[in-house]
Amino acid sequence: MSRFAERLEAVRDRVRATGRDLEEITIVAVTKGRPLEVCREALAAGLRALGENRVQEALPKLDALPEAEWHLVGHLQSNKVRQVAGRFRLIQSLDSLRLAELLAEREGGQRVLLEVNVSREPAKKGVVPEDAVAVARQIGDLLPLEGLMGLGPQSADPEPAFRELAELRQRCQDASGRALPILSMGMSGDFEAACRAGSTMLRLGRVLFENPVP
Ligand SMILES: *Cc1c(COP(=O)(O)O)cnc(C)c1O
């Protein structure tokens, strides 16, 4: 087994230990700052979804590895919309109605998640939780909205913020009458808390790609 496959197995064990079924959870390997060989390792180990946070870095990787299912997880600037429309399987970091409008003009079929700032840290992107239901409804009229994405707080216990995001997803579904199957939350430092709160998609970098096996 490769080192990557070993680390992936260790992550899966930790997910199982939270009581969650691995069938319900997609692991997105976040490959930002890592070379193509590393992306290939993740694919060879059976992962399909790869995530990048910068458009400039992502596009050449998309060209080199079209067999992967690419996700954009970092902030999208409006002047980059033209370059990304239709290129990613999922844009997880949609954080304004304006961006959704620009994307819809280019590519009406672009699947997206709405990023919500549930940690309420000013440096973080995402709509404020109070606006999520209204913005999700408006975005859902423009693009295939598949769920919500959020980052846990840096210092505090992340689980309450993750539970808030899970609750918001329910409220967005109820308000719009549309199913929102994806709840993207959980990174290397907090994925177990995210699993306990109902995550359906983990975005993992360091825990998959860096030694030692945690
Ligand atoms: C980098 C990044 C991740 C992965 O972070 P790790 O701590 O390396 O697991 C997840 N989500 C986003 C938005 C990121 O930018």
PDB file of C-alpha atoms and ligand atoms in Angstrom:
ATOM      1  CA  MET A   1       0.000   0.000   0.000  1.00  0.00           C
ATOM      2  CA  SER A   2       1.303   3.505  -0.821  1.00  0.00           C
ATOM      3  CA  ARG A   3       1.880   6.029   1.947  1.00  0.00           C
ATOM      4  CA  PHE A   4      -1.079   7.949   0.575  1.00  0.00           C
ATOM      5  CA  ALA A   5      -3.314   4.873   0.698  1.00  0.00           C
ATOM      6  CA  GLU A   6      -2.220   4.241   4.289  1.00  0.00           C
ATOM      7  CA  ARG A   7      -3.094   7.770   5.320  1.00  0.00           C
ATOM      8  CA  LEU A   8      -6.433   7.519   3.524  1.00  0.00           C
ATOM      9  CA  GLU A   9      -7.224   4.309   5.411  1.00  0.00           C
ATOM     10  CA  ALA A  10      -6.333   6.015   8.699  1.00  0.00           C
ATOM     11  CA  VAL A  11      -8.732   8.866   7.839  1.00  0.00           C
ATOM     12  CA  ARG A  12     -11.471   6.382   6.973  1.00  0.00           C
ATOM     13  CA  ASP A  13     -10.963   4.632  10.316  1.00  0.00           C
ATOM     14  CA  ARG A  14     -11.336   7.947  12.105  1.00  0.00           C
ATOM     15  CA  VAL A  15     -14.536   8.722  10.180  1.00  0.00           C
ATOM     16  CA  ARG A  16     -15.958   5.289  11.093  1.00  0.00           C
ATOM     17  CA  ALA A  17     -15.049   5.884  14.742  1.00  0.00           C
ATOM     18  CA  THR A  18     -17.419   8.881  14.767  1.00  0.00           C
ATOM     19  CA  GLY A  19     -20.249   6.475  13.979  1.00  0.00           C
ATOM     20  CA  ARG A  20     -20.718   7.703  10.423  1.00  0.00           C
ATOM     21  CA  ASP A  21     -21.107   5.488   7.375  1.00  0.00           C
ATOM     22  CA  LEU A  22     -18.362   6.113   4.809  1.00  0.00           C
ATOM     23  CA  GLU A  23     -20.917   5.608   2.052  1.00  0.00           C
ATOM     24  CA  GLU A  24     -22.541   8.895   3.070  1.00  0.00           C
ATOM     25  CA  ILE A  25     -19.354  10.936   2.948  1.00  0.00           C
ATOM     26  CA  THR A  26     -17.326  12.098  -0.042  1.00  0.00           C
ATOM     27  CA  ILE A  27     -13.663  12.818   0.548  1.00  0.00           C
ATOM     28  CA  VAL A  28     -12.292  15.667  -1.555  1.00  0.00           C
ATOM     29  CA  ALA A  29      -8.491  15.638  -1.619  1.00  0.00           C
ATOM     30  CA  VAL A  30      -7.376  19.264  -1.510  1.00  0.00           C
ATOM     31  CA  THR A  31      -4.268  19.399  -3.695  1.00  0.00           C
ATOM     32  CA  LYS A  32      -3.461  23.125  -3.583  1.00  0.00           C
ATOM     33  CA  GLY A  33       0.260  23.760  -3.590  1.00  0.00           C
ATOM     34  CA  ARG A  34       0.981  20.142  -4.451  1.00  0.00           C
ATOM     35  CA  PRO A  35       2.347  18.818  -7.736  1.00  0.00           C
ATOM     36  CA  LEU A  36       0.592  16.654 -10.307  1.00  0.00           C
ATOM     37  CA  GLU A  37       2.249  13.407  -9.098  1.00  0.00           C
ATOM     38  CA  VAL A  38       0.522  13.958  -5.784  1.00  0.00           C
ATOM     39  CA  CYS A  39      -2.835  14.448  -7.529  1.00  0.00           C
ATOM     40  CA  ARG A  40      -2.221  11.212  -9.429  1.00  0.00           C
ATOM     41  CA  GLU A  41      -1.494   9.370  -6.173  1.00  0.00           C
ATOM     42  CA  ALA A  42      -4.888  10.377  -4.840  1.00  0.00           C
ATOM     43  CA  LEU A  43      -6.598   9.155  -8.006  1.00  0.00           C
ATOM     44  CA  ALA A  44      -4.626   5.903  -7.946  1.00  0.00           C
ATOM     45  CA  ALA A  45      -5.846   5.283  -4.391  1.00  0.00           C
ATOM     46  CA  GLY A  46      -9.429   5.490  -5.635  1.00  0.00           C
ATOM     47  CA  LEU A  47     -10.412   9.070  -4.829  1.00  0.00           C
ATOM     48  CA  ARG A  48     -12.171  10.933  -7.650  1.00  0.00           C
ATOM     49  CA  ALA A  49     -12.711  14.431  -6.281  1.00  0.00           C
ATOM     50  CA  LEU A  50      -9.783  16.851  -6.085  1.00  0.00           C
ATOM     51  CA  GLY A  51     -10.012  20.390  -4.722  1.00  0.00           C
ATOM     52  CA  GLU A  52      -8.047  23.531  -5.496  1.00  0.00           C
ATOM     53  CA  ASN A  53      -8.328  26.972  -3.992  1.00  0.00           C
ATOM     54  CA  ARG A  54      -6.743  29.180  -6.638  1.00  0.00           C
ATOM     55  CA  VAL A  55      -8.001  29.396 -10.204  1.00  0.00           C
ATOM     56  CA  GLN A  56      -4.550  30.171 -11.628  1.00  0.00           C
ATOM     57  CA  GLU A  57      -3.036  27.048 -10.096  1.00  0.00           C
ATOM     58  CA  ALA A  58      -6.060  24.888 -10.786  1.00  0.00           C
ATOM     59  CA  LEU A  59      -6.576  25.374 -14.522  1.00  0.00           C
ATOM     60  CA  PRO A  60      -3.335  23.704 -15.710  1.00  0.00           C
ATOM     61  CA  LYS A  61      -4.042  20.802 -13.344  1.00  0.00           C
ATOM     62  CA  LEU A  62      -7.547  20.444 -14.784  1.00  0.00           C
ATOM     63  CA  ASP A  63      -6.040  20.279 -18.254  1.00  0.00           C
ATOM     64  CA  ALA A  64      -3.480  17.682 -17.195  1.00  0.00           C
ATOM     65  CA  LEU A  65      -5.909  15.449 -15.297  1.00  0.00           C
ATOM     66  CA  PRO A  66      -9.344  15.654 -16.931  1.00  0.00           C
ATOM     67  CA  GLU A  67     -10.266  12.278 -15.414  1.00  0.00           C
ATOM     68  CA  ALA A  68     -10.519  13.862 -11.948  1.00  0.00           C
ATOM     69  CA  GLU A  69     -13.642  15.535 -10.661  1.00  0.00           C
ATOM     70  CA  TRP A  70     -12.333  19.020  -9.847  1.00  0.00           C
ATOM     71  CA  HIS A  71     -13.762  21.231  -7.129  1.00  0.00           C
ATOM     72  CA  LEU A  72     -12.989  24.898  -6.504  1.00  0.00           C
ATOM     73  CA  VAL A  73     -12.841  25.450  -2.734  1.00  0.00           C
ATOM     74  CA  GLY A  74     -11.217  28.909  -2.556  1.00  0.00           C
ATOM     75  CA  HIS A  75     -12.664  32.359  -3.090  1.00  0.00           C
ATOM     76  CA  LEU A  76     -13.661  33.121  -6.679  1.00  0.00           C
ATOM     77  CA  GLN A  77     -13.047  36.677  -7.876  1.00  0.00           C
ATOM     78  CA  SER A  78     -15.588  38.065 -10.287  1.00  0.00           C
ATOM     79  CA  ASN A  79     -12.909  38.761 -12.901  1.00  0.00           C
ATOM     80  CA  LYS A  80     -12.130  35.024 -13.010  1.00  0.00           C
ATOM     81  CA  VAL A  81     -15.688  33.876 -13.694  1.00  0.00           C
ATOM     82  CA  ARG A  82     -15.093  33.741 -17.436  1.00  0.00           C
ATOM     83  CA  GLN A  83     -12.157  31.340 -16.937  1.00  0.00           C
ATOM     84  CA  VAL A  84     -13.881  28.957 -14.540  1.00  0.00           C
ATOM     85  CA  ALA A  85     -17.431  28.720 -15.866  1.00  0.00           C
ATOM     86  CA  GLY A  86     -18.177  25.125 -16.743  1.00  0.00           C
ATOM     87  CA  ARG A  87     -14.668  23.890 -15.893  1.00  0.00           C
ATOM     88  CA  PHE A  88     -15.222  22.625 -12.357  1.00  0.00           C
ATOM     89  CA  ARG A  89     -17.523  19.797 -11.359  1.00  0.00           C
ATOM     90  CA  LEU A  90     -18.467  21.878  -8.332  1.00  0.00           C
ATOM     91  CA  ILE A  91     -17.718  25.411  -7.200  1.00  0.00           C
ATOM     92  CA  GLN A  92     -17.927  25.099  -3.427  1.00  0.00           C
ATOM     93  CA  SER A  93     -17.004  28.664  -2.572  1.00  0.00           C
ATOM     94  CA  LEU A  94     -19.805  30.697  -4.102  1.00  0.00           C
ATOM     95  CA  ASP A  95     -20.248  33.540  -1.638  1.00  0.00           C
ATOM     96  CA  SER A  96     -22.501  36.147  -3.242  1.00  0.00           C
ATOM     97  CA  LEU A  97     -25.584  36.499  -5.374  1.00  0.00           C
ATOM     98  CA  ARG A  98     -23.590  38.735  -7.722  1.00  0.00           C
ATOM     99  CA  LEU A  99     -21.134  35.917  -8.479  1.00  0.00           C
ATOM    100  CA  ALA A 100     -24.013  33.544  -9.093  1.00  0.00           C
ATOM    101  CA  GLU A 101     -25.487  35.991 -11.606  1.00  0.00           C
ATOM    102  CA  LEU A 102     -22.166  36.295 -13.428  1.00  0.00           C
ATOM    103  CA  LEU A 103     -21.756  32.506 -13.524  1.00  0.00           C
ATOM    104  CA  ALA A 104     -25.315  31.976 -14.730  1.00  0.00           C
ATOM    105  CA  GLU A 105     -24.678  34.380 -17.634  1.00  0.00           C
ATOM    106  CA  ARG A 106     -21.745  32.209 -18.693  1.00  0.00           C
ATOM    107  CA  GLU A 107     -22.793  28.727 -17.723  1.00  0.00           C
ATOM    108  CA  GLY A 108     -26.305  28.076 -16.501  1.00  0.00           C
ATOM    109  CA  GLY A 109     -25.428  24.509 -15.548  1.00  0.00           C
ATOM    110  CA  GLN A 110     -22.540  25.215 -13.189  1.00  0.00           C
ATOM    111  CA  ARG A 111     -23.116  23.267  -9.954  1.00  0.00           C
ATOM    112  CA  VAL A 112     -22.376  25.272  -6.844  1.00  0.00           C
ATOM    113  CA  LEU A 113     -22.415  25.283  -3.058  1.00  0.00           C
ATOM    114  CA  LEU A 114     -23.156  28.429  -1.088  1.00  0.00           C
ATOM    115  CA  GLU A 115     -20.356  29.248   1.353  1.00  0.00           C
ATOM    116  CA  VAL A 116     -21.632  30.386   4.741  1.00  0.00           C
ATOM    117  CA  ASN A 117     -19.407  32.047   7.337  1.00  0.00           C
ATOM    118  CA  VAL A 118     -20.631  30.058  10.335  1.00  0.00           C
ATOM    119  CA  SER A 119     -17.450  30.731  12.298  1.00  0.00           C
ATOM    120  CA  ARG A 120     -18.196  34.472  12.007  1.00  0.00           C
ATOM    121  CA  GLU A 121     -14.515  35.242  11.667  1.00  0.00           C
ATOM    122  CA  PRO A 122     -14.131  38.488   9.679  1.00  0.00           C
ATOM    123  CA  ALA A 123     -11.209  37.110   7.661  1.00  0.00           C
ATOM    124  CA  LYS A 124     -13.351  34.260   6.368  1.00  0.00           C
ATOM    125  CA  LYS A 125     -15.457  34.355   3.242  1.00  0.00           C
ATOM    126  CA  GLY A 126     -19.064  33.400   2.915  1.00  0.00           C
ATOM    127  CA  VAL A 127     -22.454  34.972   3.467  1.00  0.00           C
ATOM    128  CA  VAL A 128     -23.427  35.640   7.069  1.00  0.00           C
ATOM    129  CA  PRO A 129     -25.664  32.900   8.498  1.00  0.00           C
ATOM    130  CA  GLU A 130     -28.590  35.325   8.805  1.00  0.00           C
ATOM    131  CA  ASP A 131     -28.601  35.800   5.014  1.00  0.00           C
ATOM    132  CA  ALA A 132     -28.080  32.173   4.011  1.00  0.00           C
ATOM    133  CA  VAL A 133     -31.701  31.128   3.528  1.00  0.00           C
ATOM    134  CA  ALA A 134     -32.608  34.122   1.363  1.00  0.00           C
ATOM    135  CA  VAL A 135     -29.419  34.009  -0.709  1.00  0.00           C
ATOM    136  CA  ALA A 136     -29.673  30.242  -1.195  1.00  0.00           C
ATOM    137  CA  ARG A 137     -33.169  30.627  -2.553  1.00  0.00           C
ATOM    138  CA  GLN A 138     -32.103  33.317  -5.031  1.00  0.00           C
ATOM    139  CA  ILE A 139     -29.032  31.374  -6.161  1.00  0.00           C
ATOM    140  CA  GLY A 140     -31.122  28.235  -6.583  1.00  0.00           C
ATOM    141  CA  ASP A 141     -33.199  30.108  -9.160  1.00  0.00           C
ATOM    142  CA  LEU A 142     -30.070  30.783 -11.241  1.00  0.00           C
ATOM    143  CA  LEU A 143     -27.828  27.730 -10.899  1.00  0.00           C
ATOM    144  CA  PRO A 144     -27.961  24.122  -9.699  1.00  0.00           C
ATOM    145  CA  LEU A 145     -27.348  24.737  -6.001  1.00  0.00           C
ATOM    146  CA  GLU A 146     -26.345  21.434  -4.378  1.00  0.00           C
ATOM    147  CA  GLY A 147     -25.723  22.442  -0.785  1.00  0.00           C
ATOM    148  CA  LEU A 148     -23.731  24.514   1.675  1.00  0.00           C
ATOM    149  CA  MET A 149     -20.037  24.805   2.507  1.00  0.00           C
ATOM    150  CA  GLY A 150     -18.381  26.198   5.612  1.00  0.00           C
ATOM    151  CA  LEU A 151     -15.136  26.393   7.571  1.00  0.00           C
ATOM    152  CA  GLY A 152     -14.896  25.729  11.274  1.00  0.00           C
ATOM    153  CA  PRO A 153     -13.537  28.348  13.661  1.00  0.00           C
ATOM    154  CA  GLN A 154      -9.775  28.472  14.205  1.00  0.00           C
ATOM    155  CA  SER A 155      -9.630  28.416  17.998  1.00  0.00           C
ATOM    156  CA  ALA A 156     -13.002  27.479  19.463  1.00  0.00           C
ATOM    157  CA  ASP A 157     -14.666  24.056  19.438  1.00  0.00           C
ATOM    158  CA  PRO A 158     -15.807  23.712  15.801  1.00  0.00           C
ATOM    159  CA  GLU A 159     -18.799  21.465  16.443  1.00  0.00           C
ATOM    160  CA  PRO A 160     -21.374  24.183  17.281  1.00  0.00           C
ATOM    161  CA  ALA A 161     -20.533  26.046  14.047  1.00  0.00           C
ATOM    162  CA  PHE A 162     -20.864  22.810  12.077  1.00  0.00           C
ATOM    163  CA  ARG A 163     -24.201  22.064  13.720  1.00  0.00           C
ATOM    164  CA  GLU A 164     -25.369  25.537  12.795  1.00  0.00           C
ATOM    165  CA  LEU A 165     -24.438  24.888   9.155  1.00  0.00           C
ATOM    166  CA  ALA A 166     -26.325  21.579   9.207  1.00  0.00           C
ATOM    167  CA  GLU A 167     -29.381  23.342  10.582  1.00  0.00           C
ATOM    168  CA  LEU A 168     -29.099  26.070   7.946  1.00  0.00           C
ATOM    169  CA  ARG A 169     -29.068  23.459   5.212  1.00  0.00           C
ATOM    170  CA  GLN A 170     -32.338  22.096   6.558  1.00  0.00           C
ATOM    171  CA  ARG A 171     -33.855  25.576   6.653  1.00  0.00           C
ATOM    172  CA  CYS A 172     -32.648  26.337   3.108  1.00  0.00           C
ATOM    173  CA  GLN A 173     -34.224  23.104   1.879  1.00  0.00           C
ATOM    174  CA  ASP A 174     -37.500  23.798   3.653  1.00  0.00           C
ATOM    175  CA  ALA A 175     -37.645  27.385   2.372  1.00  0.00           C
ATOM    176  CA  SER A 176     -36.835  26.577  -1.247  1.00  0.00           C
ATOM    177  CA  GLY A 177     -38.441  23.147  -1.619  1.00  0.00           C
ATOM    178  CA  ARG A 178     -35.220  21.974  -3.279  1.00  0.00           C
ATOM    179  CA  ALA A 179     -33.035  19.146  -2.048  1.00  0.00           C
ATOM    180  CA  LEU A 180     -29.552  20.251  -0.979  1.00  0.00           C
ATOM    181  CA  PRO A 181     -27.701  16.956  -0.655  1.00  0.00           C
ATOM    182  CA  ILE A 182     -24.233  18.329   0.068  1.00  0.00           C
ATOM    183  CA  LEU A 183     -22.971  19.652   3.383  1.00  0.00           C
ATOM    184  CA  SER A 184     -19.264  20.362   2.806  1.00  0.00           C
ATOM    185  CA  MET A 185     -17.519  20.837   6.132  1.00  0.00           C
ATOM    186  CA  GLY A 186     -14.481  19.381   7.821  1.00  0.00           C
ATOM    187  CA  MET A 187     -10.755  19.804   7.116  1.00  0.00           C
ATOM    188  CA  SER A 188      -7.675  18.025   8.478  1.00  0.00           C
ATOM    189  CA  GLY A 189      -7.942  19.611  11.919  1.00  0.00           C
ATOM    190  CA  ASP A 190     -11.670  19.269  12.477  1.00  0.00           C
ATOM    191  CA  PHE A 191     -13.166  16.582  10.244  1.00  0.00           C
ATOM    192  CA  GLU A 192     -14.293  14.336  13.094  1.00  0.00           C
ATOM    193  CA  ALA A 193     -16.361  17.141  14.625  1.00  0.00           C
ATOM    194  CA  ALA A 194     -17.788  17.807  11.147  1.00  0.00           C
ATOM    195  CA  CYS A 195     -18.709  14.131  10.759  1.00  0.00           C
ATOM    196  CA  ARG A 196     -20.495  14.161  14.106  1.00  0.00           C
ATOM    197  CA  ALA A 197     -22.448  17.233  12.986  1.00  0.00           C
ATOM    198  CA  GLY A 198     -23.617  15.602   9.756  1.00  0.00           C
ATOM    199  CA  SER A 199     -21.046  16.461   7.092  1.00  0.00           C
ATOM    200  CA  THR A 200     -21.459  14.739   3.721  1.00  0.00           C
ATOM    201  CA  MET A 201     -18.227  16.071   2.181  1.00  0.00           C
ATOM    202  CA  LEU A 202     -14.796  16.442   3.764  1.00  0.00           C
ATOM    203  CA  ARG A 203     -12.119  18.663   2.223  1.00  0.00           C
ATOM    204  CA  LEU A 204      -8.803  17.190   3.293  1.00  0.00           C
ATOM    205  CA  GLY A 205      -5.247  18.273   2.506  1.00  0.00           C
ATOM    206  CA  ARG A 206      -2.530  17.822   5.134  1.00  0.00           C
ATOM    207  CA  VAL A 207      -3.958  14.702   6.771  1.00  0.00           C
ATOM    208  CA  LEU A 208      -3.881  12.912   3.409  1.00  0.00           C
ATOM    209  CA  PHE A 209      -0.644  14.247   1.969  1.00  0.00           C
ATOM    210  CA  GLU A 210       1.761  14.878   4.818  1.00  0.00           C
ATOM    211  CA  ASN A 211       3.769  12.514   6.980  1.00  0.00           C
ATOM    212  CA  PRO A 212       3.749  11.197   9.587  1.00  0.00           C
ATOM    213  CA  VAL A 213       0.553   9.255   9.459  1.00  0.00           C
ATOM    214  CA  PRO A 214      -1.513  11.001  12.132  1.00  0.00           C
TER     215      PRO A 214
HETATM  216  C1  LIG B   1      -6.677  24.140   2.132  1.00  0.00           C
HETATM  217  C2  LIG B   1      -8.110  23.962   2.294  1.00  0.00           C
HETATM  218  C3  LIG B   1      -8.636  22.763   2.801  1.00  0.00           C
HETATM  219  C4  LIG B   1      -7.759  21.620   3.289  1.00  0.00           C
HETATM  220  O1  LIG B   1      -7.058  22.012   4.410  1.00  0.00           O
HETATM  221  P1  LIG B   1      -6.188  20.974   5.285  1.00  0.00           P
HETATM  222  O2  LIG B   1      -6.105  21.638   6.600  1.00  0.00           O
HETATM  223  O3  LIG B   1      -4.889  20.832   4.582  1.00  0.00           O
HETATM  224  O4  LIG B   1      -6.957  19.714   5.341  1.00  0.00           O
HETATM  225  C5  LIG B   1     -10.000  22.658   2.894  1.00  0.00           C
HETATM  226  N1  LIG B   1     -10.834  23.651   2.509  1.00  0.00           N
HETATM  227  C6  LIG B   1     -10.362  24.807   2.009  1.00  0.00           C
HETATM  228  C7  LIG B   1     -11.325  25.865   1.627  1.00  0.00           C
HETATM  229  C8  LIG B   1      -8.994  25.008   1.891  1.00  0.00           C
HETATM  230  O5  LIG B   1      -8.522  26.163   1.408  1.00  0.00           O
END
